[in-house]
Structure formats: structure tokens, C-alpha cells
C-alpha atoms as a PDB file:
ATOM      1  CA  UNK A   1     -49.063  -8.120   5.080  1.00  0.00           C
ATOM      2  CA  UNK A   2     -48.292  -4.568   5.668  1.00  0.00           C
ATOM      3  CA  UNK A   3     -46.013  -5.201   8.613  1.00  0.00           C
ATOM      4  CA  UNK A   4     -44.027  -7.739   5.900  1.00  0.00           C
ATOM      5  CA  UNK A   5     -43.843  -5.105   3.100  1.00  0.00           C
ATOM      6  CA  UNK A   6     -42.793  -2.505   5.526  1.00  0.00           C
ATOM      7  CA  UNK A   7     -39.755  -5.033   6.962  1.00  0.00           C
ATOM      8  CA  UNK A   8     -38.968  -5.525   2.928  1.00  0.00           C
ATOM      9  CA  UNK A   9     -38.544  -1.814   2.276  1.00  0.00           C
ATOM     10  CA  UNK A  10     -36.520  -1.263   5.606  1.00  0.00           C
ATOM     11  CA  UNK A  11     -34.449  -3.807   4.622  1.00  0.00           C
ATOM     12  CA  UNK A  12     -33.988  -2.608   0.831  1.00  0.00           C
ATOM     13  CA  UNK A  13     -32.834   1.118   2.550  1.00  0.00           C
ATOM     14  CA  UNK A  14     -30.623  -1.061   5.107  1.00  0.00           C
ATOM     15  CA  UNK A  15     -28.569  -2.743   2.109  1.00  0.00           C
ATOM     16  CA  UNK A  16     -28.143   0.970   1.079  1.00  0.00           C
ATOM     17  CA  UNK A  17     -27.039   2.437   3.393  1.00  0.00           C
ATOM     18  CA  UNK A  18     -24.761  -0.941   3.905  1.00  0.00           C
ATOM     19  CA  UNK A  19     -23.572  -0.943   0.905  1.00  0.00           C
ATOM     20  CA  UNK A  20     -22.235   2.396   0.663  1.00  0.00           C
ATOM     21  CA  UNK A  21     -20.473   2.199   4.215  1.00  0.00           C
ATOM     22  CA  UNK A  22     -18.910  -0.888   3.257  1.00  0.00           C
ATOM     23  CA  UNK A  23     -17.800   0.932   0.117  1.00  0.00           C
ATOM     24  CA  UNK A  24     -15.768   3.367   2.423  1.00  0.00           C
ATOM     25  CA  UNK A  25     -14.687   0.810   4.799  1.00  0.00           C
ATOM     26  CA  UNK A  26     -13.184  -1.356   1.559  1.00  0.00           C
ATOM     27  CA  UNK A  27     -11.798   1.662  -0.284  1.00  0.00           C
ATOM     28  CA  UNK A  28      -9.917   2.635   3.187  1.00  0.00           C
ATOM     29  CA  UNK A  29      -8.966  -0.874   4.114  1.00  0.00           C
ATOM     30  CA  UNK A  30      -7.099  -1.217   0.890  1.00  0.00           C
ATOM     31  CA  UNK A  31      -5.439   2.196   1.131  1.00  0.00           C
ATOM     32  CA  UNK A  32      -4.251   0.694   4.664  1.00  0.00           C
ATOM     33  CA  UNK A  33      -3.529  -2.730   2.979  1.00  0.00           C
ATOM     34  CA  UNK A  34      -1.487  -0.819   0.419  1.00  0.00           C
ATOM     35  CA  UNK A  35       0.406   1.233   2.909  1.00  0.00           C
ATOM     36  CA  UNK A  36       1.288  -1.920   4.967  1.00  0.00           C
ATOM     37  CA  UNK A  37       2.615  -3.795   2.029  1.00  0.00           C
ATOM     38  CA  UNK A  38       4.882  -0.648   0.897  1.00  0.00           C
ATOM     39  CA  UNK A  39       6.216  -0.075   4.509  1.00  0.00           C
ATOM     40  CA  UNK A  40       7.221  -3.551   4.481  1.00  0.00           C
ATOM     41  CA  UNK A  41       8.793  -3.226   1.311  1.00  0.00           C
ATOM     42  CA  UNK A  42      10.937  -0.022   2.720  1.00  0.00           C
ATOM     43  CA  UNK A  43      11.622  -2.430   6.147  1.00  0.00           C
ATOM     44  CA  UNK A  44      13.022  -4.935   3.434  1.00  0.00           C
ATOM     45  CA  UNK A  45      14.771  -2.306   1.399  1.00  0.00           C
ATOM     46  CA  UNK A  46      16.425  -0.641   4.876  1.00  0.00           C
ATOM     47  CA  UNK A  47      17.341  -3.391   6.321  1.00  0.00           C
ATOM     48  CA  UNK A  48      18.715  -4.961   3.621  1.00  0.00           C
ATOM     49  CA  UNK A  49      21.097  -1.872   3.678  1.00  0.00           C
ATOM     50  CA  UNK A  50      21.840  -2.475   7.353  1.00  0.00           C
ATOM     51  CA  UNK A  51      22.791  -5.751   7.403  1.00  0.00           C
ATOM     52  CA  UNK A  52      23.501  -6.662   4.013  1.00  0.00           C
ATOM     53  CA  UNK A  53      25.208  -3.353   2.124  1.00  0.00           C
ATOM     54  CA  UNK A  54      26.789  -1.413   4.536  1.00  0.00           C
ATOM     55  CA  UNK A  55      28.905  -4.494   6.109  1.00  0.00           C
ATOM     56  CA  UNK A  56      29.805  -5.759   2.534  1.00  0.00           C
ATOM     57  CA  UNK A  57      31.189  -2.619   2.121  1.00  0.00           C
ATOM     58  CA  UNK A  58      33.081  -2.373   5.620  1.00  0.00           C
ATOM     59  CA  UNK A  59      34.198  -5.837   5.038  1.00  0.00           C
ATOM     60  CA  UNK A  60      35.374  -4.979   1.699  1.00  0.00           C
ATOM     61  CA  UNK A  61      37.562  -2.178   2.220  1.00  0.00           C
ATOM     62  CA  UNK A  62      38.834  -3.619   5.491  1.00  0.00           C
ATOM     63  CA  UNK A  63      40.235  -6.766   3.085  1.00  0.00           C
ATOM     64  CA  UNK A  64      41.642  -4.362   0.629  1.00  0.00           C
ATOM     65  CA  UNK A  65      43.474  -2.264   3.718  1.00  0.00           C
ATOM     66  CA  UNK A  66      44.171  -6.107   4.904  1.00  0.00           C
ATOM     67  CA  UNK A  67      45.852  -6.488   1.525  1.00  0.00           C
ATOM     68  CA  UNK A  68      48.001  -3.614   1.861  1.00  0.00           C
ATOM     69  CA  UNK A  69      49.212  -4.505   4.599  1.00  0.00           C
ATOM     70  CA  UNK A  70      50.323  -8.085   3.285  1.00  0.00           C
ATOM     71  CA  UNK A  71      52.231  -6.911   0.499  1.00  0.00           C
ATOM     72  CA  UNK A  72      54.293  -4.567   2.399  1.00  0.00           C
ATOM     73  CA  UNK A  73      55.515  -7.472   4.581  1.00  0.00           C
ATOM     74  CA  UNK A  74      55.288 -10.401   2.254  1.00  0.00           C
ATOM     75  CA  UNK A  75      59.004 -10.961   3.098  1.00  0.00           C
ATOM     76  CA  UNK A  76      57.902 -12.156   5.960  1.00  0.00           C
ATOM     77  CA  UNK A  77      56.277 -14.973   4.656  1.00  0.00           C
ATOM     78  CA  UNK A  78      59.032 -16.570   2.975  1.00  0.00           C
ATOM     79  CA  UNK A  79      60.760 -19.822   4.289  1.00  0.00           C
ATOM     80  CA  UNK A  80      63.917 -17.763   4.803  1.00  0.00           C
ATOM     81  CA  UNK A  81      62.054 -15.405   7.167  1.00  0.00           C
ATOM     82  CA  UNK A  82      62.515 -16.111  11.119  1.00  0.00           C
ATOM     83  CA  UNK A  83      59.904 -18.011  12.287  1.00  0.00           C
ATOM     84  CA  UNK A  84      58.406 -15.434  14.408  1.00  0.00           C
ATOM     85  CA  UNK A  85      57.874 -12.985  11.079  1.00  0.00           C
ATOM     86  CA  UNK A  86      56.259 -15.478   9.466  1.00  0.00           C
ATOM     87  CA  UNK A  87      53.336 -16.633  12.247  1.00  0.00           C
ATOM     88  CA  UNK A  88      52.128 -13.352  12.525  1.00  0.00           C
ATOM     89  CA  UNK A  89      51.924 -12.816   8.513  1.00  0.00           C
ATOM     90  CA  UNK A  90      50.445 -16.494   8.186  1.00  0.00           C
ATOM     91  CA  UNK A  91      47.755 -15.127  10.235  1.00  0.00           C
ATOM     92  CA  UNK A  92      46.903 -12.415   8.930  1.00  0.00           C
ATOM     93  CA  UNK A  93      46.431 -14.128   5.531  1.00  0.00           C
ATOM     94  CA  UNK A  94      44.537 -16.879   7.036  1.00  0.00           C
ATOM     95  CA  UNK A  95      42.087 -14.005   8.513  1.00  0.00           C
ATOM     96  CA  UNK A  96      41.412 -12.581   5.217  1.00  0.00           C
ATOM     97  CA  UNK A  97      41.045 -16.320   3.727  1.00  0.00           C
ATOM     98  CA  UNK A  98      38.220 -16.386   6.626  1.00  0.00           C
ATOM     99  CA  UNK A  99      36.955 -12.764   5.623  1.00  0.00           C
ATOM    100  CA  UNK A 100      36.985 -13.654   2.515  1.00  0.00           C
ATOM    101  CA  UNK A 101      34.777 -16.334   2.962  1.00  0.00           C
ATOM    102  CA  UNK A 102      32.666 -14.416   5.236  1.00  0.00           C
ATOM    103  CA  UNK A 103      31.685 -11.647   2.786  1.00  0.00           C
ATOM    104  CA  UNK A 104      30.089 -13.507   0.225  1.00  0.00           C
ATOM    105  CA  UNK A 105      26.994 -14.015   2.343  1.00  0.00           C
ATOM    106  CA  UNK A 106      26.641 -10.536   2.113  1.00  0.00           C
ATOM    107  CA  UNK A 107      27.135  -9.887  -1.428  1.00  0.00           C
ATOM    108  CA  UNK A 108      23.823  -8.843  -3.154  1.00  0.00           C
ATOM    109  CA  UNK A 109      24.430  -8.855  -7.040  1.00  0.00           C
ATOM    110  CA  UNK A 110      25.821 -11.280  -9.299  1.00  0.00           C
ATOM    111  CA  UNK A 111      28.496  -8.291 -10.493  1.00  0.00           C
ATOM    112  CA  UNK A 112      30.029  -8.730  -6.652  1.00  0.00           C
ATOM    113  CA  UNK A 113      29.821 -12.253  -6.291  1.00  0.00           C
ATOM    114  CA  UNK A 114      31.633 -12.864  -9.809  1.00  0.00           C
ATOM    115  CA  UNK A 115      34.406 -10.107  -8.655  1.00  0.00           C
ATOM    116  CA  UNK A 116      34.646 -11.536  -5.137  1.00  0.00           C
ATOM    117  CA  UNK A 117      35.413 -15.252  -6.650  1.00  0.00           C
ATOM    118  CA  UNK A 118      38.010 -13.595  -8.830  1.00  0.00           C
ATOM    119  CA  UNK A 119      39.526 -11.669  -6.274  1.00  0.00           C
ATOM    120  CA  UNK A 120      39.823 -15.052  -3.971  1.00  0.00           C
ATOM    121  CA  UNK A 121      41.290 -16.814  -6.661  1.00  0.00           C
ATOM    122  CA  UNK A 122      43.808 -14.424  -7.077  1.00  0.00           C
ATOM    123  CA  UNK A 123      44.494 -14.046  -2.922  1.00  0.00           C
ATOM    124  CA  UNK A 124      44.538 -17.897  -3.212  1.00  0.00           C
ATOM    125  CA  UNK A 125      47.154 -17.929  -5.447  1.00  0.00           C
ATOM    126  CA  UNK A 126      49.070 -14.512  -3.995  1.00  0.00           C
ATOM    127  CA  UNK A 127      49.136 -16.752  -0.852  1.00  0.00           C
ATOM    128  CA  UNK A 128      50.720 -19.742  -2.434  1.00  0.00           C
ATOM    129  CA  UNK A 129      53.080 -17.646  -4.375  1.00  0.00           C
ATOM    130  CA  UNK A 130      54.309 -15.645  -0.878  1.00  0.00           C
ATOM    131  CA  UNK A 131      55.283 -18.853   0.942  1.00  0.00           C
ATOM    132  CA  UNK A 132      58.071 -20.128  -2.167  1.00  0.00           C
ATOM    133  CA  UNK A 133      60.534 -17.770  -1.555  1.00  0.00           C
ATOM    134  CA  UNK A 134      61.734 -14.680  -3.031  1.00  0.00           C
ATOM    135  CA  UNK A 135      62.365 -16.293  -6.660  1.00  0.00           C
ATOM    136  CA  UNK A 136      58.576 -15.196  -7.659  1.00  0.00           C
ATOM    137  CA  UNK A 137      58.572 -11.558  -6.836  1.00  0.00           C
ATOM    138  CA  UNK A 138      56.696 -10.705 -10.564  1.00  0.00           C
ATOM    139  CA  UNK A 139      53.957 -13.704 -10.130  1.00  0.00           C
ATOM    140  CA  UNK A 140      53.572 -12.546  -6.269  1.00  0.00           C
ATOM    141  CA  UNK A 141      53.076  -9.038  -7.391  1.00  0.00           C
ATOM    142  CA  UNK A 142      50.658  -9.580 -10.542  1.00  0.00           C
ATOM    143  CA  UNK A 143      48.594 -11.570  -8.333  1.00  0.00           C
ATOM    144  CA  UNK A 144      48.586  -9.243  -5.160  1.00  0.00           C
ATOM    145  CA  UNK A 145      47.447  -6.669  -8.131  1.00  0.00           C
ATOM    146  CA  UNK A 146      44.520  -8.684  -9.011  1.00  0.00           C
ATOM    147  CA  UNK A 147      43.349  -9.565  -6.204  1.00  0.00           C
ATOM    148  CA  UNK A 148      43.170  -5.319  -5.179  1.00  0.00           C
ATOM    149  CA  UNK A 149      41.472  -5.130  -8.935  1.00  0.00           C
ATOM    150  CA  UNK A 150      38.722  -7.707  -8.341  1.00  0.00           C
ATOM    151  CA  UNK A 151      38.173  -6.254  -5.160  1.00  0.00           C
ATOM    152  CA  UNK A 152      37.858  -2.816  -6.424  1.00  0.00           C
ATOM    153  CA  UNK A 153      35.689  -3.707  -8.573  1.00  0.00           C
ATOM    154  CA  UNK A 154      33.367  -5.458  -6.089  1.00  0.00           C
ATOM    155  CA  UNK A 155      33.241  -2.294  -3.286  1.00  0.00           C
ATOM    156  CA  UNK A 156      32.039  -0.462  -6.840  1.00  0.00           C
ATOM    157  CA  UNK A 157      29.677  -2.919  -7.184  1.00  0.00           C
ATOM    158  CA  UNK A 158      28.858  -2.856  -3.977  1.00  0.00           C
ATOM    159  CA  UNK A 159      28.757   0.960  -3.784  1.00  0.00           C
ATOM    160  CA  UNK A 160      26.922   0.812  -6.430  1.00  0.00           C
ATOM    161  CA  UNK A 161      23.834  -2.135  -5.376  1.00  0.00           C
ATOM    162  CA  UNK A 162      24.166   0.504  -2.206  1.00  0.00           C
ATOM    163  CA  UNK A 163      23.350   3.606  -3.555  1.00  0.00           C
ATOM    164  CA  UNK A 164      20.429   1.948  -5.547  1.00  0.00           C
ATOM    165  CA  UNK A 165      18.881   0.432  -2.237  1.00  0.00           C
ATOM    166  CA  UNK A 166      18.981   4.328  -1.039  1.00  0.00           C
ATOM    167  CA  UNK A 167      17.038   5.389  -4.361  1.00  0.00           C
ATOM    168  CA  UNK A 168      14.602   2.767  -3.790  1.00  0.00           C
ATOM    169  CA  UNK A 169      13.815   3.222  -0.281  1.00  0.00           C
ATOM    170  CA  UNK A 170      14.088   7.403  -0.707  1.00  0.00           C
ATOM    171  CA  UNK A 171      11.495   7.000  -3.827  1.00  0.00           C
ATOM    172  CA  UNK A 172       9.240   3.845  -2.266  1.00  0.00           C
ATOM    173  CA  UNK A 173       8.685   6.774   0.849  1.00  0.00           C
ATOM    174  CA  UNK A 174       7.940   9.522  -1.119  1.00  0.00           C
ATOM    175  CA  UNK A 175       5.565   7.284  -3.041  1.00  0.00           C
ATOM    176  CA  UNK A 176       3.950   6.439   0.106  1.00  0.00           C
ATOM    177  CA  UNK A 177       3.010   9.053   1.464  1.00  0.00           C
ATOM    178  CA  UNK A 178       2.271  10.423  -1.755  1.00  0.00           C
ATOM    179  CA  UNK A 179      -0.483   7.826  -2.477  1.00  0.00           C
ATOM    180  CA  UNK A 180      -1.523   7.270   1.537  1.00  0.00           C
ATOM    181  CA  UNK A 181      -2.485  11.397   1.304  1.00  0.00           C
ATOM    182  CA  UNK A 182      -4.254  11.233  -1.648  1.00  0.00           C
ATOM    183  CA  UNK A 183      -6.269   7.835  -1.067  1.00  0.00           C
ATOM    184  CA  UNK A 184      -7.339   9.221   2.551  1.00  0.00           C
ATOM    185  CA  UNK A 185      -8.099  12.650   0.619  1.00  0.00           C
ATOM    186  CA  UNK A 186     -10.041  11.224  -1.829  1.00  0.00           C
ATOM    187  CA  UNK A 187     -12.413   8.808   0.687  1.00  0.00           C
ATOM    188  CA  UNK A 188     -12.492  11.773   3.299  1.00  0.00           C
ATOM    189  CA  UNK A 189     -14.162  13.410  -0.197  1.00  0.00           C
ATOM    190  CA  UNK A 190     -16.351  10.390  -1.199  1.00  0.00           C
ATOM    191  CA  UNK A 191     -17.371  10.135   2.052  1.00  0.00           C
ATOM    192  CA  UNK A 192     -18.491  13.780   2.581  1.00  0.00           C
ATOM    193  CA  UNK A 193     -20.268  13.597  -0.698  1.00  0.00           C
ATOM    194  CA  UNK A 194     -22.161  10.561  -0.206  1.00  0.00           C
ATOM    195  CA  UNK A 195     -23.272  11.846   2.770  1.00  0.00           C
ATOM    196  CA  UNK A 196     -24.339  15.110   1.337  1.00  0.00           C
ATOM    197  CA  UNK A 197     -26.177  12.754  -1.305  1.00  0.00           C
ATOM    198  CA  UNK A 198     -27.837  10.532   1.255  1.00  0.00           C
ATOM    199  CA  UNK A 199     -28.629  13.588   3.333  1.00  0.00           C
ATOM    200  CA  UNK A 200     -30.093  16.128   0.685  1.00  0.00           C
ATOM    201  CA  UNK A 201     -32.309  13.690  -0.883  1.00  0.00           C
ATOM    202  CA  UNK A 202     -33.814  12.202   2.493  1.00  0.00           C
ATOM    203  CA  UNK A 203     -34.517  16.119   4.022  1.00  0.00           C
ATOM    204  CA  UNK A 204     -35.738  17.164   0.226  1.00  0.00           C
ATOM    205  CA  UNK A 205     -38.088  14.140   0.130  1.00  0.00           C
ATOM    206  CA  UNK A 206     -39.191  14.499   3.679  1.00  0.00           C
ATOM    207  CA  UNK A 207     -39.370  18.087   2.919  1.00  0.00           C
ATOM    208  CA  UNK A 208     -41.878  17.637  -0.144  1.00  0.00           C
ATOM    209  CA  UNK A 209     -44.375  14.952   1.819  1.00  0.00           C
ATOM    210  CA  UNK A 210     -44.528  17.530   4.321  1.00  0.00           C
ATOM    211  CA  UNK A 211     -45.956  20.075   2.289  1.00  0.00           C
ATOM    212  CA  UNK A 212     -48.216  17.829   0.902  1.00  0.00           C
ATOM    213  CA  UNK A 213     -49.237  16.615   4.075  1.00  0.00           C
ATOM    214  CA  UNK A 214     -50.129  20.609   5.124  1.00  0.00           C
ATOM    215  CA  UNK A 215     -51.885  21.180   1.756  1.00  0.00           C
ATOM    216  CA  UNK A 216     -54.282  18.112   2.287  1.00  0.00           C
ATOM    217  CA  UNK A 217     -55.088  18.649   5.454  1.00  0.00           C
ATOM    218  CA  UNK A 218     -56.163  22.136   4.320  1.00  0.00           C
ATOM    219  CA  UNK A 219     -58.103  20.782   1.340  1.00  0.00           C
ATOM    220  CA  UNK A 220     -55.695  22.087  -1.619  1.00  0.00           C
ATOM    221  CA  UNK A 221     -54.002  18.893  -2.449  1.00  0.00           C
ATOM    222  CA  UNK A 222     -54.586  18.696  -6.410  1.00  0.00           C
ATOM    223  CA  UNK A 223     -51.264  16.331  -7.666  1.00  0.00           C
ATOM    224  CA  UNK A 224     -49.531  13.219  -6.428  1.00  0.00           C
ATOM    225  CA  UNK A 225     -46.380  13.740  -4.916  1.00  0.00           C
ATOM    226  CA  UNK A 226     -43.396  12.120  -7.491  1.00  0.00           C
ATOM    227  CA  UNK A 227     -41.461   8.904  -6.779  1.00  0.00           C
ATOM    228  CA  UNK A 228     -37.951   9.174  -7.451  1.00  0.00           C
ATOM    229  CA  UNK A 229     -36.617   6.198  -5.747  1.00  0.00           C
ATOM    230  CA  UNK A 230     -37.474   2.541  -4.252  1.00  0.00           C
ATOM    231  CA  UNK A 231     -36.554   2.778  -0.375  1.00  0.00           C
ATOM    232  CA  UNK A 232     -38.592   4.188   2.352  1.00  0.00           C
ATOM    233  CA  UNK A 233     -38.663   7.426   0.995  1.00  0.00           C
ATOM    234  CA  UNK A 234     -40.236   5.940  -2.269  1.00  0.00           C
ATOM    235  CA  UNK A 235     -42.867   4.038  -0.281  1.00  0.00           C
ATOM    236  CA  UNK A 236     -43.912   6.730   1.886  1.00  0.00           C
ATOM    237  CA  UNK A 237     -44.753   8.868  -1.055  1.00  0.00           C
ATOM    238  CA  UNK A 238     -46.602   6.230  -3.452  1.00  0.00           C
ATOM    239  CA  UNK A 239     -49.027   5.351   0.446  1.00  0.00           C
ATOM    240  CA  UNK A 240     -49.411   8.768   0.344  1.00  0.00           C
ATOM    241  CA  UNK A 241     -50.308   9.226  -3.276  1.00  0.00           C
ATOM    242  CA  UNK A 242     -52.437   6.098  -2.409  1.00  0.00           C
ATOM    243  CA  UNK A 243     -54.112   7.662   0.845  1.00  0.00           C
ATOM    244  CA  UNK A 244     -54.426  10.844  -0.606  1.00  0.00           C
ATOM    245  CA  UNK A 245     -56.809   8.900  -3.741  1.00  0.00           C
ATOM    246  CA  UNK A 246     -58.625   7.235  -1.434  1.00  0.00           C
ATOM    247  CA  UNK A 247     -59.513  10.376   0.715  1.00  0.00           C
ATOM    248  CA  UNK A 248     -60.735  12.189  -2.751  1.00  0.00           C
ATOM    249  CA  UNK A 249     -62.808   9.381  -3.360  1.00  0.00           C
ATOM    250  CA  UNK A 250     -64.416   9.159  -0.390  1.00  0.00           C
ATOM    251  CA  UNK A 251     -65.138  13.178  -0.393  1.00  0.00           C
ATOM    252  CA  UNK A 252     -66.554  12.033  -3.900  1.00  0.00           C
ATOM    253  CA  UNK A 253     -68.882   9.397  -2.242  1.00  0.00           C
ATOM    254  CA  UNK A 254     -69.938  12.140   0.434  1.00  0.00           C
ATOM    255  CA  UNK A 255     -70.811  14.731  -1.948  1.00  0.00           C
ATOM    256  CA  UNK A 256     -72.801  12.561  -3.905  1.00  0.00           C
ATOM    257  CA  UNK A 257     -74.272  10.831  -1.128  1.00  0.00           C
ATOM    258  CA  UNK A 258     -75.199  14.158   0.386  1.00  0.00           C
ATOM    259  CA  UNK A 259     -76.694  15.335  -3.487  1.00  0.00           C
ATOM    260  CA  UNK A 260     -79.270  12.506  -3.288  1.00  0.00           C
ATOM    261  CA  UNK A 261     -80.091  12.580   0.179  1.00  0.00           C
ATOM    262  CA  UNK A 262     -80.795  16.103  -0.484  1.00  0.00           C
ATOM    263  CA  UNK A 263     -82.761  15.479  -3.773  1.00  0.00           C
ATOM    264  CA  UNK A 264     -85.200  13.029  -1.766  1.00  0.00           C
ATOM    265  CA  UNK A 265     -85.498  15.323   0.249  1.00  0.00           C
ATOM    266  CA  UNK A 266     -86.868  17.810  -1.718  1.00  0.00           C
ATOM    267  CA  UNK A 267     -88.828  15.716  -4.055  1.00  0.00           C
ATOM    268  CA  UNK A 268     -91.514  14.639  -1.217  1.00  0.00           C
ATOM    269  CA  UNK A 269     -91.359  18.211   0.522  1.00  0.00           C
ATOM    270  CA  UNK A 270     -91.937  20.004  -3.326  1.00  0.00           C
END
């Protein structure tokens, strides 16, 4: 019986001591869950500038330099032009048709995919225009204009989805770190104070029982020792308390078996 009440005790301190580990252990895994979820967030962020903002934009400004390039030698694609002028120019325009096509799958927002449809549109129908002849010089130029427009308007959209992603990923790091030094900070400090807790009140309880333990062994052992808590520590001091009764009583039983051994004595010897 004693063996089994000692096991439940141990087992109560056990939990404890579990309890508050696992306490730590939780509070640090979900700093490190935290931190792993926001660095994947920043991988996202990053790459999604690497492979998704910064070729929009090269692809961009290398159709609007493509453009350029076009309009200065649009005679060239006109059916009066030597067929050797107009291969080369045919080309071209069918590589920025492609690049055209290309670039949407890199287009983020819904401000540069509705300016990139516009500005093929108009390339569409610059294209169409430069292959009638020279008869459509104004139509050829209005549309040449808005197709540079709408794609001005996408590289500052563009630009601007980029410059966003850089916020984002800047502020997501700071935050980061921010949070990962404070979180460890603040379990390094839980951690020190629990174990201050645990520690002071095991040596200050041991401390106390050992006093009492010198002060009945001399005899001078007038109080109970107080029971501040349930573990091991708590059941020490109430067998204790319990021994320490049961030794007074029997030095009760002694004296007063002693009195009337010594009073029958006497009587027959008086």
C-alpha cells in the first residue's frame, strides 16, 4: 500500500515536471513552426520576383524597344517593298506576336494583363495595317501609338506589382526576425524562471524538513512542518508531520508508563 501511494505521488511530480517541459518544447516548436511558414512565404515572395517580375519587366521593355524598331522601318513591310526588306521585318513582327504571347504567363496583376491584351490588340492591328501599303500612314501610326501606350502602362504596372513584392519581402524579413528574437527571448526567460520556480521551492522545502529533522532528533520539535503543495515535497512533509505525532505519542506512553511503574513501586516499598 505504501509502495502504491509512493508510485502515485512520483507520478503526480512526473506530470509536473512533464507538463511544464512540454510547455517549453510547444511554445518553441511553434516559434519554429512560425518561422518556417514566414520563410516560405519570403521563398514565395523572392522567387516570385525572380521568375515572375523581373522577366515581365525585361520582356516588356525589350517589346517596346522591339516596337521602335518596327516603326522606323515599317516601309519595309509594304507590298511595294523588295522582297528581301520585307522577310526580315515580317519576322521581327512575328517575334514580338510570339513575345507577346509569351509575357502574359508572367504577368501578375489584373492592371497588366488588361494593358497587355490592349496593347496586342493594337500590335495586331498595327501589323495588319503595315502590310496594305502606304495609303494608311495615320491608322498605322495611331495604332503603333497605342500599342507603346498599353505597353507603358503595363511595365508601370509591372514596376509597380515589382516594387510591392520588394516591400513585402523587405517587411515579411524584418518581421521575422523581429518575432523569431523575441519568441526565443521570451522562452529562454520562461524557461529560466520556471526553473528558478521549480528549483527554489524544492531546496526551500528540502531545506525546512531538514531543520526539522535536526530539531527532533534533538528533542525540540514543538510544530508540524506546513504543506504547501501535493507532490513529493508535500508528502514528505505531511509523513513527517505524521512520524513526528506518532514519536510524541509514544514518548507520552513512556512517560506514563514509567510514572506508574514507578508509583507501584513505591507503594509496596512505602
Amino acid at each position: 500500500g505504501g509502495c502504491a501511494s509512493l508510485g502515485n505521488i512520483t507520478m503526480r511530480l512526473s506530470y509536473k515536471v512533464f507538463l511544464t517541459t512540454a510547455l517549453l518544447i510547444l511554445a518553441l516548436a511553434g516559434v519554429a513552426t512560425w518561422s518556417l511558414l514566414a520563410i516560405s512565404r519570403l521563398v514565395d515572395v523572392n522567387r516570385g520576383i525572380v521568375t515572375q517580375s523581373v522577366p515581365a519587366v525585361r520582356m516588356g521593355a525589350s517589346l517596346r524597344e522591339q516596337l521602335g524598331g518596327l516603326t522606323h522601318t515599317e516601309a519595309n513591310a509594304s507590298p511595294s517593298a523588295p522582297e528581301d526588306a520585307q522577310k526580315p521585318w515580317n519576322d521581327r513582327a512575328a517575334r514580338m506576336a510570339k513575345d507577346f504571347v509569351l509575357l502574359r504567363a508572367f504577368l501578375g496583376t489584373e492592371e497588366e494583363r488588361s494593358q497587355h491584351q490592349e496593347a496586342m490588340v493594337a500590335f495586331t492591328t498595327y501589323r495588319r495595317l503595315s502590310g496594305m501599303g502606304p495609303g494608311l500612314s495615320v491608322e498605322r501610326r495611331f495604332a503603333a501609338d497605342r500599342t507603346g501606350a498599353h505597353l507603358d502602362r503595363m511595365l508601370g504596372a509591372t514596376y509597380g506589382a515589382l516594387e510591392d513584392a520588394q516591400l513585402e519581402a523587405r517587411e515579411l524579413e524584418a518581421r521575422t526576425w523581429n518575432t523569431v528574437f523575441w519568441a526565443l527571448l521570451a522562452s529562454l526567460a520562461a524557461a529560466l524562471t520556471t526553473a528558478g520556480f521549480v528549483t527554489g521551492h524544492l531546496t526551500g522545502s528540502l531545506r525546512r524538513l531538514s531543520a526539522a529533522t535536526g530539531q527532533l532528533a534533538d528533542g525540540v520539535f514543538t510544530h508540524p512542518l506546513p504543506v504547501r503543495s501535493r507532490d513529493e515535497i508535500g508528502g514528505l512533509a505531511r509523513s513527517f508531520n505524521r512520524m513526528a505525532e506518532r514519536l510524541r505519542e509514544v514518548d507520552n506512553l513512556k512517560e506514563e508508563l514509567f510514572s506508574h511503574i514507578s508509583h507501584e513501586l513505591r507503594t509496596p516499598l512505602t
